[in-house]
XYZ file of C-alpha atoms in Angstrom:
169
model
C 0.000 0.000 0.000
C 2.783 2.435 0.919
C 4.659 1.544 -2.267
C 1.591 2.246 -4.424
C 1.012 5.562 -2.665
C 4.655 6.570 -3.202
C 4.516 5.714 -6.924
C 1.244 7.584 -7.328
C 2.715 10.671 -5.585
C 5.826 10.603 -7.791
C 3.774 10.284 -10.984
C 1.469 13.120 -9.947
C 4.455 15.354 -9.201
C 6.134 14.536 -12.530
C 2.976 15.279 -14.540
C 2.286 18.543 -12.713
C 5.843 19.799 -13.307
C 5.769 18.799 -16.973
C 2.426 20.468 -17.659
C 3.637 23.873 -16.486
C 6.167 24.365 -19.305
C 9.901 24.038 -19.550
C 11.912 25.201 -16.541
C 15.607 25.247 -15.836
C 17.724 25.600 -12.724
C 18.681 29.122 -13.854
C 15.147 30.401 -13.309
C 14.295 30.602 -16.997
C 10.874 29.505 -18.092
C 10.687 28.970 -21.818
C 7.461 27.883 -23.483
C 7.602 24.475 -25.140
C 6.942 26.015 -28.581
C 10.161 28.103 -28.343
C 13.300 26.376 -29.641
C 15.544 29.079 -31.152
C 16.858 32.521 -30.364
C 18.599 35.176 -32.411
C 20.898 37.955 -31.212
C 21.352 40.679 -33.804
C 24.536 42.747 -33.763
C 24.455 45.462 -31.076
C 25.946 48.571 -32.695
C 27.956 51.016 -30.614
C 26.043 54.310 -30.820
C 27.654 55.801 -27.699
C 29.210 59.271 -28.038
C 32.571 57.689 -27.129
C 33.201 54.721 -29.398
C 35.392 52.056 -27.832
C 36.410 49.628 -30.605
C 35.253 46.025 -30.261
C 32.776 46.378 -27.425
C 29.827 45.978 -29.807
C 31.022 42.531 -30.896
C 31.994 41.612 -27.319
C 28.558 42.511 -25.936
C 26.731 40.672 -28.738
C 28.754 37.515 -28.062
C 28.274 37.828 -24.297
C 24.489 37.939 -24.723
C 24.547 34.959 -27.098
C 26.671 32.982 -24.639
C 24.546 33.566 -21.533
C 21.367 32.435 -23.288
C 23.139 29.419 -24.787
C 24.614 28.428 -21.406
C 21.458 28.945 -19.337
C 18.810 27.487 -21.655
C 18.402 24.614 -24.087
C 17.588 27.011 -26.940
C 19.501 26.885 -30.226
C 21.209 30.009 -31.590
C 20.185 30.958 -35.119
C 21.070 33.827 -37.476
C 17.536 34.430 -38.745
C 13.891 33.656 -38.017
C 14.512 33.001 -34.321
C 11.562 32.376 -32.026
C 13.103 34.942 -29.670
C 14.921 37.962 -31.103
C 17.284 40.312 -29.279
C 18.496 43.554 -30.833
C 19.581 46.989 -29.738
C 22.555 49.281 -29.358
C 25.165 50.425 -26.887
C 24.086 53.961 -26.013
C 26.578 55.006 -23.308
C 30.242 54.410 -22.645
C 31.817 56.975 -20.382
C 34.317 57.427 -17.581
C 33.693 59.896 -14.765
C 35.436 60.633 -11.468
C 33.387 59.557 -8.460
C 35.639 60.606 -5.570
C 38.314 63.269 -5.305
C 41.504 63.702 -3.327
C 42.487 66.778 -1.314
C 44.512 67.890 -4.353
C 41.344 67.931 -6.514
C 42.326 64.898 -8.561
C 40.259 61.765 -9.050
C 40.727 59.226 -6.287
C 38.401 56.837 -8.039
C 36.844 56.666 -11.514
C 33.779 54.860 -12.811
C 33.284 53.338 -16.254
C 29.579 53.154 -17.101
C 28.084 51.278 -20.049
C 24.402 51.391 -21.015
C 22.677 49.196 -23.576
C 19.211 49.634 -25.068
C 17.654 46.196 -25.688
C 14.618 45.278 -27.764
C 13.279 41.756 -27.221
C 10.694 40.105 -29.455
C 8.924 36.840 -28.693
C 7.515 35.807 -32.082
C 5.197 33.255 -30.454
C 3.751 35.616 -27.823
C 3.913 39.371 -28.495
C 2.818 40.048 -24.918
C 6.356 39.163 -23.832
C 8.004 41.810 -26.057
C 10.197 44.285 -24.191
C 12.253 47.404 -24.786
C 14.441 48.456 -21.884
C 17.719 50.178 -21.112
C 20.248 48.258 -19.005
C 23.281 49.827 -17.381
C 26.143 48.880 -15.079
C 29.495 50.281 -13.985
C 33.009 49.395 -12.896
C 34.997 51.442 -10.366
C 38.789 51.695 -10.464
C 41.574 53.785 -8.968
C 41.972 57.350 -10.137
C 45.666 56.910 -10.929
C 45.059 53.788 -13.060
C 44.663 53.849 -16.818
C 41.753 51.792 -18.133
C 43.691 49.946 -20.823
C 44.683 46.397 -21.650
C 43.756 43.718 -19.143
C 42.156 46.202 -16.715
C 39.841 47.424 -19.499
C 39.023 43.816 -20.409
C 38.250 42.991 -16.775
C 36.015 46.065 -16.459
C 34.049 45.179 -19.590
C 33.718 41.543 -18.530
C 32.251 42.602 -15.166
C 29.890 45.109 -16.794
C 28.739 42.784 -19.592
C 28.254 39.866 -17.211
C 25.877 41.963 -15.117
C 24.024 43.548 -18.047
C 23.534 40.255 -19.901
C 22.293 38.572 -16.707
C 19.839 41.455 -16.216
C 18.654 41.089 -19.838
C 18.278 37.331 -19.349
C 16.309 37.837 -16.128
C 14.004 40.444 -17.692
C 13.246 38.412 -20.817
C 13.423 34.755 -19.842
C 13.331 34.547 -16.040
C 10.722 37.338 -15.747
C 12.430 38.844 -12.671
């Protein structure tokens, strides 16, 4: 009797989870009729153009969706479509020393994202995402420090985009 009750409970749980759609451990809930996504090139339209960040951001967004869902990346006719542009890239001092020089600087990057769900237009979204990286005022943001700053910023922005479009946070 206990064995039958246990099997019945397990089957009920499995069917109830399956009927609610496709879920992942990352918090994404993707409808069962969605199988592909497309990330169009994010142009750098910021007043200060930093070479290569457009390609780097586009690839970062492709990678996070690929790694956190079972969706397939496609170049055209995706079920989910991401597009947009980098609209801000700037460095500003955030703290000063007694000698009126920057003690700390902040790199800020903002990206405007348009998301289209071709299977359910109610999920479409247009939103601006932004994040920053602080570094010492005497440091130059070049080479590996620049790469580290952009990695931190893009990791946060792409996770925010993922959460807003697929995790619905």
